[in-house]
Each structure stands twice: as structure tokens, then as C-alpha cells.
Short mmCIF file of C-alpha atoms and ligand atoms in Angstrom, two decimals:
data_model
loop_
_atom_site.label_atom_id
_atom_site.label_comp_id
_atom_site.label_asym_id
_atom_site.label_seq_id
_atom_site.Cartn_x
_atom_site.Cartn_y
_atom_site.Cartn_z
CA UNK A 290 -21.71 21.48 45.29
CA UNK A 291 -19.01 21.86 42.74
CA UNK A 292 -21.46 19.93 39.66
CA UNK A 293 -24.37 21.79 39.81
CA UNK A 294 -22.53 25.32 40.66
CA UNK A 295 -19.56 24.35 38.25
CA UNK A 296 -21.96 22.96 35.56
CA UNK A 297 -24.02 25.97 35.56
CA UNK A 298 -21.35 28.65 35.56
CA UNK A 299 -20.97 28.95 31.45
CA UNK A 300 -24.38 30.54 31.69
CA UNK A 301 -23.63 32.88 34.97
CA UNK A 302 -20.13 34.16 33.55
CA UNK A 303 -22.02 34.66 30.09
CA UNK A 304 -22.54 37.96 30.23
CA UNK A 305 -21.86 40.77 32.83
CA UNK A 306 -26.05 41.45 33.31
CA UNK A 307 -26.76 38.15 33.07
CA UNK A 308 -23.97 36.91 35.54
CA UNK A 309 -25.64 39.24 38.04
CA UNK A 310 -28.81 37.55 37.16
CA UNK A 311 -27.80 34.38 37.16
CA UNK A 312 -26.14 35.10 41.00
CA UNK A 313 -29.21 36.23 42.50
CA UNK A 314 -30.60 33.28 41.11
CA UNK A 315 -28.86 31.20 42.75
CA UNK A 316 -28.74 33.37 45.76
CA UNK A 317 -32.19 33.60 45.89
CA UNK A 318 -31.97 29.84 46.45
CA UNK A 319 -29.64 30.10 49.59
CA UNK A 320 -31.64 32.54 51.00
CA UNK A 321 -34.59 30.63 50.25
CA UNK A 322 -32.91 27.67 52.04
CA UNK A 323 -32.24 30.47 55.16
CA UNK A 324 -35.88 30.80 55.25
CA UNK A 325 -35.86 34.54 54.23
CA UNK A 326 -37.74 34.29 51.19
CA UNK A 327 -41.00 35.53 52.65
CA UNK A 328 -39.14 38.51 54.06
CA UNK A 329 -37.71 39.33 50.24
CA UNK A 330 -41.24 38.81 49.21
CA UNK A 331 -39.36 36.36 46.22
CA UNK A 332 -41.73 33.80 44.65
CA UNK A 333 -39.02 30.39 44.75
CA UNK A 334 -38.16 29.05 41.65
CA UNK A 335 -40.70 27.49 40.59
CA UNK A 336 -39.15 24.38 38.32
CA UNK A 337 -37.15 21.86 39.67
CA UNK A 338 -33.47 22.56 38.66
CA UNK A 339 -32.28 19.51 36.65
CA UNK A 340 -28.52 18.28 36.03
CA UNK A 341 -27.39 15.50 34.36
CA UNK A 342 -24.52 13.76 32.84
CA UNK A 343 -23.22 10.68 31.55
CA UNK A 344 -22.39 8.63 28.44
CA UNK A 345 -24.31 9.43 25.04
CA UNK A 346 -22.53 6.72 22.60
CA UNK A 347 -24.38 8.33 19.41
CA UNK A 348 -22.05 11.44 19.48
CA UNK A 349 -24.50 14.14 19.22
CA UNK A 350 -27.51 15.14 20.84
CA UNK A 351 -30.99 17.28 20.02
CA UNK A 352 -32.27 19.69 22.48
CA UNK A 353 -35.90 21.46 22.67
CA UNK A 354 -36.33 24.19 25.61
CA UNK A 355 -39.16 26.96 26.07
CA UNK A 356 -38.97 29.98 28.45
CA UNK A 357 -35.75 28.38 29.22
CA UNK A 358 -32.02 28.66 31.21
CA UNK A 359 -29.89 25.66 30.03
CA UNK A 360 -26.72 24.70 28.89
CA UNK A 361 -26.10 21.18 27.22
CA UNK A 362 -22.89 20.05 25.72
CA UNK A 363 -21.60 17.00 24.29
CA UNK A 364 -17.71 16.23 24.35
CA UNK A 365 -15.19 14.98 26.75
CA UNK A 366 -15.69 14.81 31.13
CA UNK A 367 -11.39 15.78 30.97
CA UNK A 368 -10.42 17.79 28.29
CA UNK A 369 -7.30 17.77 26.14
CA UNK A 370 -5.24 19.35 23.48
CA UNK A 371 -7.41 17.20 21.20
CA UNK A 372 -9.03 18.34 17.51
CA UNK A 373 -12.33 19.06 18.50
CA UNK A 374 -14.37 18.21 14.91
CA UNK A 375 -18.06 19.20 15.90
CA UNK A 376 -21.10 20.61 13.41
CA UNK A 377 -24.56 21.55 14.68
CA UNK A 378 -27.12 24.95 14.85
CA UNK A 379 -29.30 26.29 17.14
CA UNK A 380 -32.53 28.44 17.07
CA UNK A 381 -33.01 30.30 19.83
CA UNK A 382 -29.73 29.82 21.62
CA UNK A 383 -27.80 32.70 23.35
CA UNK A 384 -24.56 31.01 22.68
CA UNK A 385 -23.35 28.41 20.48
CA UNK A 386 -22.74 25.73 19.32
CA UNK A 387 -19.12 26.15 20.66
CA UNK A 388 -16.16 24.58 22.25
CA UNK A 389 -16.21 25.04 25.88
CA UNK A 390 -14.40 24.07 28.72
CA UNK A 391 -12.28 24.18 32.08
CA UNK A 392 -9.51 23.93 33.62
CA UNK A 393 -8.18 23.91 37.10
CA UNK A 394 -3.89 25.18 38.30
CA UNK A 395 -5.12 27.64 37.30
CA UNK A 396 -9.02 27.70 37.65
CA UNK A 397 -9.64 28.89 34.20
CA UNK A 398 -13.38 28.96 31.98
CA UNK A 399 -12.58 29.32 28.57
CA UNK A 400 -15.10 29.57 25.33
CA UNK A 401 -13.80 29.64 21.62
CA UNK A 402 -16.00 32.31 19.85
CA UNK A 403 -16.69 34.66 22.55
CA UNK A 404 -15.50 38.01 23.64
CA UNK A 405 -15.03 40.46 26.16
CA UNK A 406 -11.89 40.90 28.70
CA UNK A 407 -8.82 42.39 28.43
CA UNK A 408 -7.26 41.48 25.27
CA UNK A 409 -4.29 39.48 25.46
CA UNK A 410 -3.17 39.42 21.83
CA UNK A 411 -4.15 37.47 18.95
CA UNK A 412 -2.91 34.37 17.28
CA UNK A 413 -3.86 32.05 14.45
CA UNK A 414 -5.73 28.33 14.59
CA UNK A 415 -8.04 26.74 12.22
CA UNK A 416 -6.92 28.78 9.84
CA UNK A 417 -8.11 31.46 10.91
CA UNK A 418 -7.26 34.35 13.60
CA UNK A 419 -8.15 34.52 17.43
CA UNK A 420 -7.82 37.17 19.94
CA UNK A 421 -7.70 36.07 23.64
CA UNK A 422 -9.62 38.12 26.22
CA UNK A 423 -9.14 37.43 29.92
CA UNK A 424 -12.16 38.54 32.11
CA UNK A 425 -11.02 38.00 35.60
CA UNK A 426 -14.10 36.47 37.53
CA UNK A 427 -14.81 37.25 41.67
CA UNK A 428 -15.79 35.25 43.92
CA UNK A 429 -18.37 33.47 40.63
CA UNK A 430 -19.76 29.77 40.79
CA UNK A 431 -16.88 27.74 38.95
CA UNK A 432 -16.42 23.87 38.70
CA UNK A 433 -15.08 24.36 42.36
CA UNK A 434 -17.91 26.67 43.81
CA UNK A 435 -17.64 30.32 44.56
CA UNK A 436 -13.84 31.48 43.43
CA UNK A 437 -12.28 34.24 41.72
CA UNK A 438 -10.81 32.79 38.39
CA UNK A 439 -10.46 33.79 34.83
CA UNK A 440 -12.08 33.43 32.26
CA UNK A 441 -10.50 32.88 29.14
CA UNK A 442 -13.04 34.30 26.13
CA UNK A 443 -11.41 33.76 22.73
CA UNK A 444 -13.11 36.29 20.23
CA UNK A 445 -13.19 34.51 16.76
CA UNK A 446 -15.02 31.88 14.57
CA UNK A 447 -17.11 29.99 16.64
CA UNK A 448 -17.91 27.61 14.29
CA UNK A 449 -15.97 24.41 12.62
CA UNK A 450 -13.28 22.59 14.03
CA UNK A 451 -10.78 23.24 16.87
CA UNK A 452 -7.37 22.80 17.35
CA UNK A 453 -7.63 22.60 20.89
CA UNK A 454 -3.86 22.30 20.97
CA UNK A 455 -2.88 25.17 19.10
CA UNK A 456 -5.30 26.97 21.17
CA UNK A 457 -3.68 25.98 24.19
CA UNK A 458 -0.57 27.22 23.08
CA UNK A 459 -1.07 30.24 22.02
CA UNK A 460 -2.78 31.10 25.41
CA UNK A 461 0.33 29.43 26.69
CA UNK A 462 2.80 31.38 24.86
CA UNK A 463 0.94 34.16 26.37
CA UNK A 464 1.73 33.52 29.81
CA UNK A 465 -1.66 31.67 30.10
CA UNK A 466 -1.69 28.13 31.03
CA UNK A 467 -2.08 25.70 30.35
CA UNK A 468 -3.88 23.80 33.85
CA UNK A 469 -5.32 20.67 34.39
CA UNK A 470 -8.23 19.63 32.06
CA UNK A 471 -11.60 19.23 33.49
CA UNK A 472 -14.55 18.78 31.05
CA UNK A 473 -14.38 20.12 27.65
CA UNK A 474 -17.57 19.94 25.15
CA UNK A 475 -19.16 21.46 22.55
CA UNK A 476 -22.13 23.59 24.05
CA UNK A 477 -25.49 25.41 23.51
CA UNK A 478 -26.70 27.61 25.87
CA UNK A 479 -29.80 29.35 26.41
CA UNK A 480 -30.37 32.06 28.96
CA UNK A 481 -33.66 33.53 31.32
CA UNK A 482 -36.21 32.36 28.90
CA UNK A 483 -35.15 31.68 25.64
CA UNK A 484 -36.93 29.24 23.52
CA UNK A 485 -36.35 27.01 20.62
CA UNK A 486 -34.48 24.29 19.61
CA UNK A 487 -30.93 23.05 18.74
CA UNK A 488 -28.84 19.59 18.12
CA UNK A 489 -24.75 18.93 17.77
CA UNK A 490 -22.69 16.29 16.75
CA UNK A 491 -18.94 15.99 18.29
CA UNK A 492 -16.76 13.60 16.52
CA UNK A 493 -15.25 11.32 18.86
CA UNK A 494 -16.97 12.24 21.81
CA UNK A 495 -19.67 10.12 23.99
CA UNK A 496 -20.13 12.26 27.13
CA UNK A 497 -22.68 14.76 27.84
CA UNK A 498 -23.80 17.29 30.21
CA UNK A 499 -26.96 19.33 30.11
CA UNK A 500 -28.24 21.93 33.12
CA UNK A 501 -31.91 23.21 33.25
CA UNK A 502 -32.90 25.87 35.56
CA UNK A 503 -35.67 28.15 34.76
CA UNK A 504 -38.22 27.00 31.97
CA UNK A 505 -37.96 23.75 30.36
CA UNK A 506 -35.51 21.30 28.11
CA UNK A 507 -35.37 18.36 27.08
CA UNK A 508 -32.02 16.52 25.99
CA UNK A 509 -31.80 13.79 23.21
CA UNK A 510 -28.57 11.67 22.68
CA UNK A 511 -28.91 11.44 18.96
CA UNK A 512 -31.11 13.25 16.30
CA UNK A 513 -28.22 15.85 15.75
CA UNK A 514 -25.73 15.92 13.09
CA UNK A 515 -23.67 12.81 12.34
CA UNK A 516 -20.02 12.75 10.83
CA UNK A 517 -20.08 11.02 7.13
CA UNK A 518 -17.21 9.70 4.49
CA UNK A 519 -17.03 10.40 1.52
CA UNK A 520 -14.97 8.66 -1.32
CA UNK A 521 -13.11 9.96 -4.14
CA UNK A 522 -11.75 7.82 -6.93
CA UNK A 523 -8.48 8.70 -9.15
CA UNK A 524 -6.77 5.39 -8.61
CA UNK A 525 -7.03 5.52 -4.61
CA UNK A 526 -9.64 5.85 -1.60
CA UNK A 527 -10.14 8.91 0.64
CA UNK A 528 -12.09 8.08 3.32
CA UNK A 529 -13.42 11.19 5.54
CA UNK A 530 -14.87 10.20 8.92
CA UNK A 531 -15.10 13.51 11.08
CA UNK A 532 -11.81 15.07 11.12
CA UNK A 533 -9.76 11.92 10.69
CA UNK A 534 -8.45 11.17 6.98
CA UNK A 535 -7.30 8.17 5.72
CA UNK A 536 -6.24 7.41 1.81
CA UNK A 537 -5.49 4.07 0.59
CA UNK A 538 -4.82 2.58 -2.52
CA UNK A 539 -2.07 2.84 -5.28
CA UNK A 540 -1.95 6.22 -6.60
CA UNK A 541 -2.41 7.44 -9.47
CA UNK A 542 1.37 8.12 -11.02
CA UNK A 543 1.69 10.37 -13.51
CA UNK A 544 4.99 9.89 -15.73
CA UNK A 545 6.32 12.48 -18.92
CA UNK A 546 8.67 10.55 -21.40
CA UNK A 547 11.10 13.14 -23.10
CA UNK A 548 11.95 11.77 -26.57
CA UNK A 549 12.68 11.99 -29.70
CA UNK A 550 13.59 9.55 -32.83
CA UNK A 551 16.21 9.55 -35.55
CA UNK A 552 13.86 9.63 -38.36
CA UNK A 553 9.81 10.43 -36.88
CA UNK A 554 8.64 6.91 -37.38
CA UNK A 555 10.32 5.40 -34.37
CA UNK A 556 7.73 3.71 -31.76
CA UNK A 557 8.30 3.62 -28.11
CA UNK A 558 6.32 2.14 -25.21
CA UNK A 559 5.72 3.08 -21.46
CA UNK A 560 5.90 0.09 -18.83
CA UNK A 561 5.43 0.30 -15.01
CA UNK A 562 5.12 -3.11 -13.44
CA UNK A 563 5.65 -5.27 -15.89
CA UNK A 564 2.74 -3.53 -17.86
CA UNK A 565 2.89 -1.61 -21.04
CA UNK A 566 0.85 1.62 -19.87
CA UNK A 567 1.50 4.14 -22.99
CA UNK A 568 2.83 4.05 -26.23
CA UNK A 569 3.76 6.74 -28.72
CA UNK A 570 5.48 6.91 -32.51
CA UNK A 571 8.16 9.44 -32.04
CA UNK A 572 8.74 13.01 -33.69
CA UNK A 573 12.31 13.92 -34.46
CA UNK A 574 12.31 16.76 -32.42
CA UNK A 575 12.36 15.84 -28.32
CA UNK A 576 8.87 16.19 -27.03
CA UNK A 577 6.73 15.37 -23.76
CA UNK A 578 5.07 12.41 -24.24
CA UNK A 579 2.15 11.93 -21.06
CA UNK A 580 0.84 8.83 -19.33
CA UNK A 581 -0.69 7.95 -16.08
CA UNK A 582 -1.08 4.60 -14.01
CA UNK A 583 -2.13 3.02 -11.18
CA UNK A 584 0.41 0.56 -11.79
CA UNK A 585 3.45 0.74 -9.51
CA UNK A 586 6.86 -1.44 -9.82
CA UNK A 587 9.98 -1.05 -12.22
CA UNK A 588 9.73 0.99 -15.05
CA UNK A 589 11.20 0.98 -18.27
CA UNK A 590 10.67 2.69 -22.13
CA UNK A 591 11.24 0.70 -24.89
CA UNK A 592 12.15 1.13 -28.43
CA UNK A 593 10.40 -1.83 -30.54
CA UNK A 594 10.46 -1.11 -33.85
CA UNK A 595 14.35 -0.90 -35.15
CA UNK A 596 15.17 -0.65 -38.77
CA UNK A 597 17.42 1.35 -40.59
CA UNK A 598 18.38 4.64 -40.03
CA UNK A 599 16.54 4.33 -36.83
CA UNK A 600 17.06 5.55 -33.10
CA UNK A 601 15.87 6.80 -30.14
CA UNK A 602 17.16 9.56 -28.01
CA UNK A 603 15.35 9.29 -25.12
CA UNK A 604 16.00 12.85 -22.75
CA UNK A 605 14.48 11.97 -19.60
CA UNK A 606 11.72 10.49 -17.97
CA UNK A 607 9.38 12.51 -14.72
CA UNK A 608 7.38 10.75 -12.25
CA UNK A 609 5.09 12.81 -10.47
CA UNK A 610 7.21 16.09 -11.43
CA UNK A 611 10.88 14.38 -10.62
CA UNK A 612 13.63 13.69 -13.32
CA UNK A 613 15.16 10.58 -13.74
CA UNK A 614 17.78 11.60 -16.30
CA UNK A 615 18.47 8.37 -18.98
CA UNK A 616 22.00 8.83 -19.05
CA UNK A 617 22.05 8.06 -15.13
CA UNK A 618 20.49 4.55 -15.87
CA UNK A 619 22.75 1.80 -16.00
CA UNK A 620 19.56 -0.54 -17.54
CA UNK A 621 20.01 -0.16 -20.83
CA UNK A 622 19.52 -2.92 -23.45
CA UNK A 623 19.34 -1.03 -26.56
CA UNK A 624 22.27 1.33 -26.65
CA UNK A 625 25.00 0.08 -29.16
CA UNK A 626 28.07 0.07 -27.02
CA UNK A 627 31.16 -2.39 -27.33
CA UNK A 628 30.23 -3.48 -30.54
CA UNK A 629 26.60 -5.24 -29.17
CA UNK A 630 23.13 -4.19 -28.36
CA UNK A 631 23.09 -3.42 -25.02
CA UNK A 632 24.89 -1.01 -21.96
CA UNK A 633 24.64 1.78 -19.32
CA UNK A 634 24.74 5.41 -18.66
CA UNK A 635 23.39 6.39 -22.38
CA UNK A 636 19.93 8.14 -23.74
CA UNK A 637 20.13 5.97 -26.59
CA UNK A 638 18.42 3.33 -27.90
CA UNK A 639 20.22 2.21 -31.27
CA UNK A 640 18.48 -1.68 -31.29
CA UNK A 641 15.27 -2.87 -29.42
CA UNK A 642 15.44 -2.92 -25.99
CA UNK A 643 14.51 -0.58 -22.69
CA UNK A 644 16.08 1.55 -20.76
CA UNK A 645 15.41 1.17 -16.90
CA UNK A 646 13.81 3.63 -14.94
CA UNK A 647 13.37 2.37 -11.90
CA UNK A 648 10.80 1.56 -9.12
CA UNK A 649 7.47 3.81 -9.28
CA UNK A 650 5.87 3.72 -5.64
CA UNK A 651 2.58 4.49 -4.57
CA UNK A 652 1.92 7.48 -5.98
CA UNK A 653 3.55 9.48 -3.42
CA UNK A 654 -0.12 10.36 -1.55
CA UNK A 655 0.11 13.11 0.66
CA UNK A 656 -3.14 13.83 2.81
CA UNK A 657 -3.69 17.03 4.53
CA UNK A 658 -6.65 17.93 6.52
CA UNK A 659 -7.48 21.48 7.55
CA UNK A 660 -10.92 22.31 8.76
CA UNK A 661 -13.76 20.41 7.31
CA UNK A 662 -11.11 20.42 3.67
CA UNK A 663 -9.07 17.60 2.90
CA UNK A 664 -6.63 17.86 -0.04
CA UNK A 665 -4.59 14.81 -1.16
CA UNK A 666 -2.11 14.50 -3.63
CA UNK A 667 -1.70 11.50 -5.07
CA UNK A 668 0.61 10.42 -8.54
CA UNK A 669 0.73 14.32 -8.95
CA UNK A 670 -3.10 14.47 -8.60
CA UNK A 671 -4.89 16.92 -6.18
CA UNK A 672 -8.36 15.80 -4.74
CA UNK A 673 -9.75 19.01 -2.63
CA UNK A 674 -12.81 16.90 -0.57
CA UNK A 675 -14.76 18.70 2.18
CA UNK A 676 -16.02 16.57 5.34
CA UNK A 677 -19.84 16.82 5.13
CA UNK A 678 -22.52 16.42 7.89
CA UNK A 679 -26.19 15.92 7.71
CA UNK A 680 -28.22 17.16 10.03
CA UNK A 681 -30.63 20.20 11.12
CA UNK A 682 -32.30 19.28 7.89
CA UNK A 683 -29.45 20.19 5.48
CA UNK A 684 -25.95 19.64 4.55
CA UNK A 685 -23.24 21.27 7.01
CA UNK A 686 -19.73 21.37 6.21
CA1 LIG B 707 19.10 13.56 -20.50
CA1 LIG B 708 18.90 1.71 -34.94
#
């Protein structure tokens, strides 16, 4: 009896009245089965009670219930220390959408954005701050039947995505846990007549559970929110699907020249794979001189229009906010040394010619993704993009 008991338990260990409710419910059914029901003078429940689970390959799921007790959940049938991305809303709920699960070594029920328990300390995840509550259960319906367990209610943000593992070690570091995963989804829950409606989407997840017992509702695989992508464009691709970020494409390098000329009329040029990307006629006092590329390979600046009483001094170049000092170059075809065009280690340029820089890579992206927010830097660019769902008739994120 451990599915339907276990499977209904988020909605008995909800609440302290309703758990009490929720046990003569179900006692009301043994004693029903005992034949004693006339005796209590109890009508028996009157609607069937419904369970059912399986695969839902769309990854979120649309509920409607009236005058109902349900839970339905979409997610994983064995839980892990996963990142649990998941959007959705409910009208009409008692609880959730939430992350929700259980595990067993210890027996433990545990909901993220939920209280009450004895508090066990607090801890940060998502980027935001948690405080564990441990409500140790009696002889309540678990995925196991009737045991005493805990249950593990972590008072916080119930909304946006999960670090299950950071969870999971902060109860851990705690002295709690971890056990052995058994299911872990992303639930709603209604309780003794509620009535409404409600959908989630749970990236990465095709399984889903959903309990009726009392009233009525009806489960959907699909017509909730879906994950989307979104692109951003500065000389690379960020592609957002759910909580997994990927960037590709050269970035978007961004290079300083430090120079200056002998008498303000000198001209210099920029070139990063084999391309000129910049050019600028020189000041005599050393400026910043700013240029950006896609482009990635050797690079080199250039001094192309020698006459008399003409030179460069040429300081330093930066590339994406590091130095590359000129007189630690040893590609240098314009500095006079030995009596000819041409040498090392010098920020000169006395004749035509380029001094070599070196290789410019791919821009150096970086992608980070916390929450729904992904920020990349790229070629000393920084792209802030926020994961976006659609669903519930607006835009979540
Ligand atoms: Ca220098
Ligand atoms: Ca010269």
C-alpha cells in the first residue's frame, strides 16, 4: 500500500489540522473496509480515489480540480542532488508550485518553501536564504505506509530554481541526511475542497504523479509552461534552454593600444588575425586608443607611415583588461636596432613595421548561471540574459 499511502502523504503531513483530517480520511476507509461504517453513522467517500503515474515526455502538465483533495507533480520517480529549473502558478492551490520529495535511510518528506518544525538553522541556496524545520511525524502514511519519520520543511522562496544539491548539504551539514532518493517533483496541492486550476513546467523532467481523493481533477501532460532560449548577439551565441547555458562563438575582444608619436602625425593600425581591425593618427602625448573584434589570431600594431622626424612609442597594448607590455615582445620589425629596421624587446617603432602582440583567443567567455539570470562575459563584454517561460498566459521568469 506504500503508492497510494506514500503518494498521498504531502497532503496529510500538510498541515497539523489537516493531517488529522486527512487520517480520519483514510481511516474512515479502513473502518469502512471493517464494516463499521454504519455503526459511525459515516457516509463513505463518495468519489473513487484515483492515483496515477507514469511518463509525461512534454515536461509540464495543466491541472483543473473543483471541491477537490489532490496533489500532482511533475519531476523525477528517484530524486537527486540535481538543479531542479521549474516555472508554473496555481489558482486555488493550498501549496505550490514547489519542489517536493522523499527520501528513505532515513525516511525523510521534505518541501522547499514550507514551514513549521523545530528550526534547525538556516543556510543559503539560490541565492537566497533557507531555514530548515524538522517536524517529526508519528506513526503518518509515508512512501512506506504508517511510520514515524521526519519531515524536513524548508521555510524560504518557494519559487524559481533549486539547487537540490546545495540543499542537501546544508541539511547534511546539519546532521540531516542525506538518505536514499525516492521521487522528487515539482508539486501542486490542493486540500478538502479547494477549487481552481494550475499548470508547471520542470525542465528536464518526464515523470509525473497526480493523487485525487475527494472532489475532482483532471491532469494534462502539457498546456503548462515550457522552457525557451533566447539569443544574444555581441560577436557570440547564448543559448538559454531551462537552466542549462551554453555560449558559442568567437567573442567579442576588446583591445586598448597605448601610444604615442614623435611628432602627432604618425599613423598606426590594429591587426588581429591577419586583419587590420582599427586604425588611429597618433597624438604626441601617450593615449588609449580603443578597438573591438571578433577576430581572434596573432596580433600586431603597425606604424605605416615613416618620414622624417617620425616615431612611434608604443606603451602597451590590453586585451580584455590584461597588459601585454611592448618592451616584452621580441616581434618587432620597426625598431632601429644594430644599425637596421628591425629587433626585440623595444616600444619603438623608428621605420614601418609591427610589433607582435601575440595570440588573441576567444574572447575569454565566461558563462554563469544563477537562478533564471545568466551573465556572460565575453571579449570584456557582460550580457545579463534572464531564462524566460511562457505559460499561464504571461511571461514567467
Ligand atoms: Ca611599456
Ligand atoms: Ca622614423
Amino acid at each position: 500500500m506504500q503508492s497510494e499511502f506514500g503518494r498521498v502523504s504531502k497532503v496529510i503531513t500538510e498541515r497539523e489540522c489537516l493531517t488529522i483530517f486527512m487520517k480520519e480520511n483514510i481511516m474512515r476507509k479502513v473502518l469502512v473496509a471493517l464494516a463499521i461504517a454504519a455503526v459511525l453513522a459515516i457516509p463513505t467517500v463518495a468519489q473513487a480515489e484515483v492515483y496515477e503515474e507514469g511518463s509525461c515526455s512534454a515536461g509540464n502538465f495543466s491541472i483543473s480540480f473543483s471541491n477537490a483533495t489532490f496533489t500532482a507533480g511533475i519531476g523525477w520517480s528517484t530524486g537527486s542532488a540535481r538543479t531542479v529549473a521549474f516555472q508554473g502558478s496555481c489558482n486555488g492551490c493550498s501549496w505550490g508550485p514547489g519542489v517536493y520529495g522523499w527520501w528513505r535511510n532515513p525516511l525523510v518528506e521534505y518541501y522547499i518553501g514550507k514551514s513549521g518544525g523545530s528550526s534547525q538553522g538556516s543556510y543559503s541556496c539560490d541565492g537566497t536564504s533557507y531555514t530548515l524545520y524538522v517536524d517529526r511525524r508519528y506513526n503518518q502514511p509515508s512512501i512506506d505506509g504508517y511510520q514515524d519519520f521526519d519531515q524536513y520543511n524548508c521555510s524560504g522562496q518557494m519559487s524559481g530554481q533549486k539547487d537540490m544539491s546545495c540543499h542537501f548539504n546544508a541539511w547534511s551539514n546539519m546532521g540531516r541526511g542525506p538518505g536514499n532518493h525516492d521521487y522528487m517533483i515539482v508539486s501542486l496541492e490542493g486540500f478538502n475542497g479547494n477549487s481552481g486550476s494550475g499548470s508547471v513546467g520542470c525542465t528536464g523532467s518526464n515523470w509525473y504523479q497526480h493523487w485525487n481523493n475527494g472532489g475532482s481533477s483532471t491532469f494534462n501532460c502539457g498546456g503548462g509552461p515550457t522552457s525557451s532560449s533566447t539569443t544574444t548577439t555581441s560577436g557570440y551565441t547564448t543559448t538559454t534552454s531551462g537552466y542549462t547555458t551554453t555560449t558559442s562563438g568567437t567573442g567579442s575582444n576588446s583591445i586598448v593600444v597605448r601610444a604615442r608619436g614623435t611628432n602627432g602625425s604618425e599613423h598606426i593600425y590594429l591587426s588581429v588575425g591577419g586583419s587590420q581591425i582599427a586604425s588611429w593618427t597618433l597624438s604626441t602625448s601617450m593615449s588609449n586608443y580603443s578597438a573591438s573584434t571578433n577576430n581572434t589570431g596573432g596580433s600586431l600594431v603597425c606604424f605605416d607611415n615613416d618620414q622624417s622626424g617620425r616615431d612611434v612609442q608604443v606603451d602597451y597594448i590590453t586585451v580584455n583588461g590584461s597588459t601585454r607590455q611592448a618592451e616584452n615582445q621580441s616581434y618587432n620589425t620597426g625598431v632601429w636596432q644594430d644599425g637596421s629596421c628591425g629587433g626585440e624587446y623595444s616600444e619603438w617603432l623608428h621605420c614601418n613595421g609591427c610589433i607582435g602582440f601575440g595570440d588573441i583567443g576567444g574572447g575569454g567567455s565566461t558563462t554563469t548561471t544563477s537562478g533564471y539570470t545568466t551573465t556572460t562575459t565575453s571579449g570584456g563584454t557582460t550580457t545579463t540574459t534572464s531564462s524566460w517561460w511562457w505559460g499561464g498566459g504571461g511571461w514567467w521568469w
